[in-house]
Tab-separated table of C-alpha atoms and ligand atoms in Angstrom:
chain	number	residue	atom	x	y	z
T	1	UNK	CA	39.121	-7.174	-9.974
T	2	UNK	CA	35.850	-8.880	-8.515
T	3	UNK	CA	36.046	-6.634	-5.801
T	4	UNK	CA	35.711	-3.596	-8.319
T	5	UNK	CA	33.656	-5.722	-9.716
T	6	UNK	CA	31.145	-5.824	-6.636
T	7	UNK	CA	31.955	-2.119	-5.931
T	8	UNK	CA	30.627	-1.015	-8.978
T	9	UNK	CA	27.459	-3.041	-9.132
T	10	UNK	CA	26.738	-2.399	-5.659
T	11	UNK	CA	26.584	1.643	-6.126
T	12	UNK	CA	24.700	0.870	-9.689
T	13	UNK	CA	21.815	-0.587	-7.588
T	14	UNK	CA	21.728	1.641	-4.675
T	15	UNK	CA	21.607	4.863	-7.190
T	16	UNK	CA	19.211	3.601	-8.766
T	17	UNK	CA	17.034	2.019	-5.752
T	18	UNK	CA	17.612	5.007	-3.799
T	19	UNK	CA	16.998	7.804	-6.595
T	20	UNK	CA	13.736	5.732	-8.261
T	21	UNK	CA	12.312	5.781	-4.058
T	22	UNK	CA	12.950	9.530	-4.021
T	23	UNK	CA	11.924	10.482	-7.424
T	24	UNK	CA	8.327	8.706	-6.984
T	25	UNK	CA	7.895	10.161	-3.719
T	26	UNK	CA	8.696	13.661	-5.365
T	27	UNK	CA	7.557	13.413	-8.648
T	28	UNK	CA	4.037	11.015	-8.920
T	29	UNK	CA	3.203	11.184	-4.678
T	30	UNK	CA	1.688	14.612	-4.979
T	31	UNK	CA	0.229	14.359	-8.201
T	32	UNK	CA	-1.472	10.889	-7.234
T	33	UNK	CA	-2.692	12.701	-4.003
T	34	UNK	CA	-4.524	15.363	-5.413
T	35	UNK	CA	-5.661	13.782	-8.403
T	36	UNK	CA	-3.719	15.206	-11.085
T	37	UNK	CA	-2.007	11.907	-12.226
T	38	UNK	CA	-3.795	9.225	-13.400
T	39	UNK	CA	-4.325	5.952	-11.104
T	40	UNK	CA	-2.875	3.779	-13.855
T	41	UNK	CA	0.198	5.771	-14.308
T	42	UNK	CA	0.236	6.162	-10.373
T	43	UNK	CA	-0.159	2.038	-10.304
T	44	UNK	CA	2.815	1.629	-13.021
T	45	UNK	CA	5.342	3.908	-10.881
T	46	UNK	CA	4.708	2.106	-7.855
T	47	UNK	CA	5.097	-1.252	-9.689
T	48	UNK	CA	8.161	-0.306	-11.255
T	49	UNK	CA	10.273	0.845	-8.013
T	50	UNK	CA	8.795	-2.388	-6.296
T	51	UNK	CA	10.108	-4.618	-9.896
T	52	UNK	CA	13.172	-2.289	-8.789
T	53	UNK	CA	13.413	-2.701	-5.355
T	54	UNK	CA	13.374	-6.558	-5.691
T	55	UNK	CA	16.080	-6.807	-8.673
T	56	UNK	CA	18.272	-4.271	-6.614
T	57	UNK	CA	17.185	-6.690	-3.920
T	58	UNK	CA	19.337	-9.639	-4.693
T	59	UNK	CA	22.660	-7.705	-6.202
T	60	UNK	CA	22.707	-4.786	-3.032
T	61	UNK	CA	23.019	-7.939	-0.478
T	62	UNK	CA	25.488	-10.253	-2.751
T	63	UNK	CA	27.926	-7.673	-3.731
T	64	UNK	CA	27.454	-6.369	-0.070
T	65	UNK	CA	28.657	-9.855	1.848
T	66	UNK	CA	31.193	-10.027	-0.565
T	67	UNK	CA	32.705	-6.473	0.316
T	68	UNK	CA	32.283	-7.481	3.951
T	69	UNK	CA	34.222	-11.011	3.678
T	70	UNK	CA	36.806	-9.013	1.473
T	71	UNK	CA	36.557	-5.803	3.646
T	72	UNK	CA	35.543	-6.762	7.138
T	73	UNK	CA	36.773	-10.602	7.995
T	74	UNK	CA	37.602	-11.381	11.064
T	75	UNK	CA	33.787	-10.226	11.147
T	76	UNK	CA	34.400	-8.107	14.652
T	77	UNK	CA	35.249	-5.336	12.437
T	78	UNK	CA	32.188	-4.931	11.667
T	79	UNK	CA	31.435	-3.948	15.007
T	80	UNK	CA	34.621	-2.423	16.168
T	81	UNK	CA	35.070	0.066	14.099
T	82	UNK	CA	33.274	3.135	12.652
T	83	UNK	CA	33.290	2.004	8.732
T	84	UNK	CA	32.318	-1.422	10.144
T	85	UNK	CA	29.117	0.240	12.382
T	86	UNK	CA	28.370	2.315	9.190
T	87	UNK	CA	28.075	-0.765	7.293
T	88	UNK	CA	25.638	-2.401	9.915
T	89	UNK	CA	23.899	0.724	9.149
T	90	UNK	CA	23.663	0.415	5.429
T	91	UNK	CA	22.334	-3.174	5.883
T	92	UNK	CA	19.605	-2.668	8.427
T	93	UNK	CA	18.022	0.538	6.933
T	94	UNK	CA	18.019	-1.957	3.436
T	95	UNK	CA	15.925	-4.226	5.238
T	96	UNK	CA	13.328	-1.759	6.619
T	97	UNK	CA	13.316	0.499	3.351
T	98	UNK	CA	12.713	-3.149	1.199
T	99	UNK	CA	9.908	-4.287	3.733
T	100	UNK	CA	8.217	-0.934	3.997
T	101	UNK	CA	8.195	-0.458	-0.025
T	102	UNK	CA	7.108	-4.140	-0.552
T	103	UNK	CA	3.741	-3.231	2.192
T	104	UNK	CA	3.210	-0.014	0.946
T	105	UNK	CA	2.844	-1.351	-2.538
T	106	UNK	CA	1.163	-4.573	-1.155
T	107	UNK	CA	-1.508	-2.097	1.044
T	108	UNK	CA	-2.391	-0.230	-2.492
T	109	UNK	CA	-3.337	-3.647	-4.570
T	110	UNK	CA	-5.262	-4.255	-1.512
T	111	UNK	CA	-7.369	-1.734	-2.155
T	112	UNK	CA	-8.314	-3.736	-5.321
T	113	UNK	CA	-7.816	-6.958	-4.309
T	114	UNK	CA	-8.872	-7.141	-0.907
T	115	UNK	CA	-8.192	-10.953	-1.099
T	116	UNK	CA	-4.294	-11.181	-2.262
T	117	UNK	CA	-2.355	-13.411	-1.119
T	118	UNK	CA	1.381	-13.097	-0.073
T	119	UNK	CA	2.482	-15.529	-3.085
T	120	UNK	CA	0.601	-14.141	-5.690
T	121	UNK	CA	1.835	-10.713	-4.383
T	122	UNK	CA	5.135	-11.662	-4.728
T	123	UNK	CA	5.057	-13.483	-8.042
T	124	UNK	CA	3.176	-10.283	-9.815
T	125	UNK	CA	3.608	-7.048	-7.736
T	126	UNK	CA	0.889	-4.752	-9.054
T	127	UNK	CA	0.628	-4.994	-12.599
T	128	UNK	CA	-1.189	-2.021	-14.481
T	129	UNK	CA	-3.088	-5.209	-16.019
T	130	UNK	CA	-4.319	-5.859	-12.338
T	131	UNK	CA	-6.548	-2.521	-13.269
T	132	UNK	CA	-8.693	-4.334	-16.165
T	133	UNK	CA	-12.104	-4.451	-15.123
T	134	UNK	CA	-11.762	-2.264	-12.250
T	135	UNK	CA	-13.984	0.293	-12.002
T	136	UNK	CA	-13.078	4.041	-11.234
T	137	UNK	CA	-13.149	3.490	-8.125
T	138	UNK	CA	-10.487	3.401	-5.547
T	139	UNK	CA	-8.752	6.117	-7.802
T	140	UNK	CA	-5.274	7.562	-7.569
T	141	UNK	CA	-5.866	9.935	-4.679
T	142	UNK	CA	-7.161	6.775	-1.861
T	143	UNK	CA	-4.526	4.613	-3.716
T	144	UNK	CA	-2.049	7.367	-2.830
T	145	UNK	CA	-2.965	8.204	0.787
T	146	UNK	CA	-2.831	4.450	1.503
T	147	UNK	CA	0.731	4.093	0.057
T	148	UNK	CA	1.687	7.650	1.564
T	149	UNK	CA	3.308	6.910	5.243
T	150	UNK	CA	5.474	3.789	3.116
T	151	UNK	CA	6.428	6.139	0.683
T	152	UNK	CA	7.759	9.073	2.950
T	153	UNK	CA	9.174	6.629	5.359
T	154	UNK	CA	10.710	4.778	2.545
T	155	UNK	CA	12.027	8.051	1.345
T	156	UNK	CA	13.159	9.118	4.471
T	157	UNK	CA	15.611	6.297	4.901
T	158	UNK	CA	16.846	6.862	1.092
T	159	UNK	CA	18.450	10.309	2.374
T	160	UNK	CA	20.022	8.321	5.407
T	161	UNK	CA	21.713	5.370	2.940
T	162	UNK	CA	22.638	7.917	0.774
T	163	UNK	CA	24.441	9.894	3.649
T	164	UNK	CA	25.920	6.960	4.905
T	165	UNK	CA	27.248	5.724	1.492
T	166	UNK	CA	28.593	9.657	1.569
T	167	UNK	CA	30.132	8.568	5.100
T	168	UNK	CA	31.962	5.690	3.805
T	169	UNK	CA	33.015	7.147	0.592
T	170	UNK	CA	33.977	10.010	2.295
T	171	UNK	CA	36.504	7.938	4.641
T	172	UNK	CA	35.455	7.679	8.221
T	173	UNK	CA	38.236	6.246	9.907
T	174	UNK	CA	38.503	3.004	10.527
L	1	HEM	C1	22.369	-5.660	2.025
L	1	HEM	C2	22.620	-4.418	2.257
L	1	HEM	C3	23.989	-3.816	2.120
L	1	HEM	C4	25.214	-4.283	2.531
L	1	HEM	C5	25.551	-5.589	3.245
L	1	HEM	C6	26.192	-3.285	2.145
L	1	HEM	C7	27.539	-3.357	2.381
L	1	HEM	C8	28.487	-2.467	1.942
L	1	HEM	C9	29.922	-2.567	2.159
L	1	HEM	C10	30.624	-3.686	2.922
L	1	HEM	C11	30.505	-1.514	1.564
L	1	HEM	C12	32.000	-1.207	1.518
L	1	HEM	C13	32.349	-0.252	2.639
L	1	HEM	C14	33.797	0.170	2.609
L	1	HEM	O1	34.242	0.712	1.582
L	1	HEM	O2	34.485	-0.022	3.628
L	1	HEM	C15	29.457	-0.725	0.954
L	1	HEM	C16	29.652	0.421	0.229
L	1	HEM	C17	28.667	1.161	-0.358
L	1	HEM	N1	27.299	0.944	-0.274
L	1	HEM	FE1	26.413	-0.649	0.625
L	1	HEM	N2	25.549	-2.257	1.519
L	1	HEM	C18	24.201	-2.541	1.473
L	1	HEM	C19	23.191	-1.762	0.934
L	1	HEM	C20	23.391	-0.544	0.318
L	1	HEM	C21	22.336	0.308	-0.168
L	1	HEM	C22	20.835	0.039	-0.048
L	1	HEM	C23	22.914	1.388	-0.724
L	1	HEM	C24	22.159	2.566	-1.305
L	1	HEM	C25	22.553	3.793	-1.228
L	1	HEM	C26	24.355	1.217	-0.621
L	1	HEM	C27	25.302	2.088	-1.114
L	1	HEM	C28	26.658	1.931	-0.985
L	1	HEM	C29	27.639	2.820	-1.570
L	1	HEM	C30	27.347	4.056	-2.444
L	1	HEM	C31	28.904	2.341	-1.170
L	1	HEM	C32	30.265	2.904	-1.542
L	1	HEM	C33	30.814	3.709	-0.406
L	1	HEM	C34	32.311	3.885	-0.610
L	1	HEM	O3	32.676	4.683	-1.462
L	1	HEM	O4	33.066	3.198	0.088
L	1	HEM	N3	24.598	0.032	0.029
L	1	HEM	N4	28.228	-1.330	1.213
C-alpha cells in the first residue's frame, strides 16, 4: 500500500515538474524573447515552475529512496542491473535539471537585484512583487535571453526523464 502510495505521488510530481519545464519553455520562452509577453507575466511563469520545482523537490527524492529501499536493497542493484542504472539516471538528471532551473531563475532576479543573496533567493524565489518600483527596464526580452540556455537545457533533460520513466515503465529487464 505505501509503496503505491509512493508510486503514485512520485509520477504526480514528475508530470507535473516535467510538463510545467516544457510548457514554459514552449509556451512563455518565445513570447518573452521577442517581446510579445509581458515581463510580469514572464516573471510569474518562471516563479511558479521554480515554487514547482522546489515542492516537487522534496516528494520526487522521498518517494524515490523509498522505491529504491523497497525496489533496489541490497543497494548493488542499483548498479547491476539495467532498471537499477536507469534509476541512477532518473536521479542524477533531477539534480542537474533542479540546479539549472534554480540559476536560471536566480540569473533573471539578478538582473533586478544585482545584490541577492543566496538566502533571500531561496526564501522568496522571484516574486512578481519583486517588480514594484522597477522601472521598464530590464524587460521581458533581456530577462528572457538571460534565463534562455537554463531553460532549453532544463527542457532538454525533461524529454530524457520522461524517456527514461517510459524505459522503466516500459520494463527493461532487470
Ligand atoms: C530524486 C530523484 C529520483 C529518484 C531517486 C527516483 C527513483 C525512482 C525509482 C526507484 C523508481 C521505480 C523504478 C522501478 O519501477 O523499478 C522510479 C519510477 C519512476 N520515476 Fe523516478 N526518481 C527520481 C526522479 C524522477 C523524476 C524527476 C521524474 C520525472 C519524470 C521521475 C519519474 C518517474 C516515473 C514516471 C516512474 C515510474 C516508472 C515505472 O512505471 O516504473 N522520477 N523513480
Amino acid at each position: 500500500m505505501l509503496l503505491t502510495t509512493a508510486f503514485v505521488l512520485h509520477v504526480l510530481s514528475g508530470a507535473l515538474w516535467t510538463g510545467a519545464t516544457l510548457y514554459v519553455v514552449y509556451a512563455t520562452l518565445p513570447r518573452a524573447t521577442d517581446g510579445t509577453l509581458g515581463r510580469a507575466a514572464f516573471v510569474d511563469a518562471a516563479h511558479r515552475l521554480l515554487m514547482l520545482t522546489r515542492w516537487t523537490g522534496v516528494v520526487l527524492p522521498v518517494t524515490g529512496a523509498y522505491m529504491v529501499w523497497r525496489l533496489y536493497t541490497p543497494l548493488d542493484l542499483l548498479a547491476t542491473t539495467g532498471r537499477g542504472w536507469a534509476v541512477l539516471a532518473m536521479l542524477s538528471l533531477w539534480g542537474v535539471m533542479n540546479g539549472l532551473v534554480e540559476l536560471g531563475v536566480l540569473r533573471m532576479r539578478r538582473e533586478i537585484d544585482p545584490d541577492l543573496g543566496w538566502g533571500r533567493y531561496m526564501a522568496e524565489g522571484f516574486p512578481v512583487d519583486a517588480l514594484a518600483g522597477v522601472g521598464g527596464v530590464p524587460g521581458s526580452a533581456r530577462l528572457a535571453s538571460v534565463a534562455r540556455p537554463y531553460l532549453l537545457a532544463s527542457g532538454g533533460l525533461a524529454v530524457l526523464l520522461l524517456v527514461d520513466a517510459a524505459l522503466l515503465a516500459g520494463g527493461i529487464p532487470g
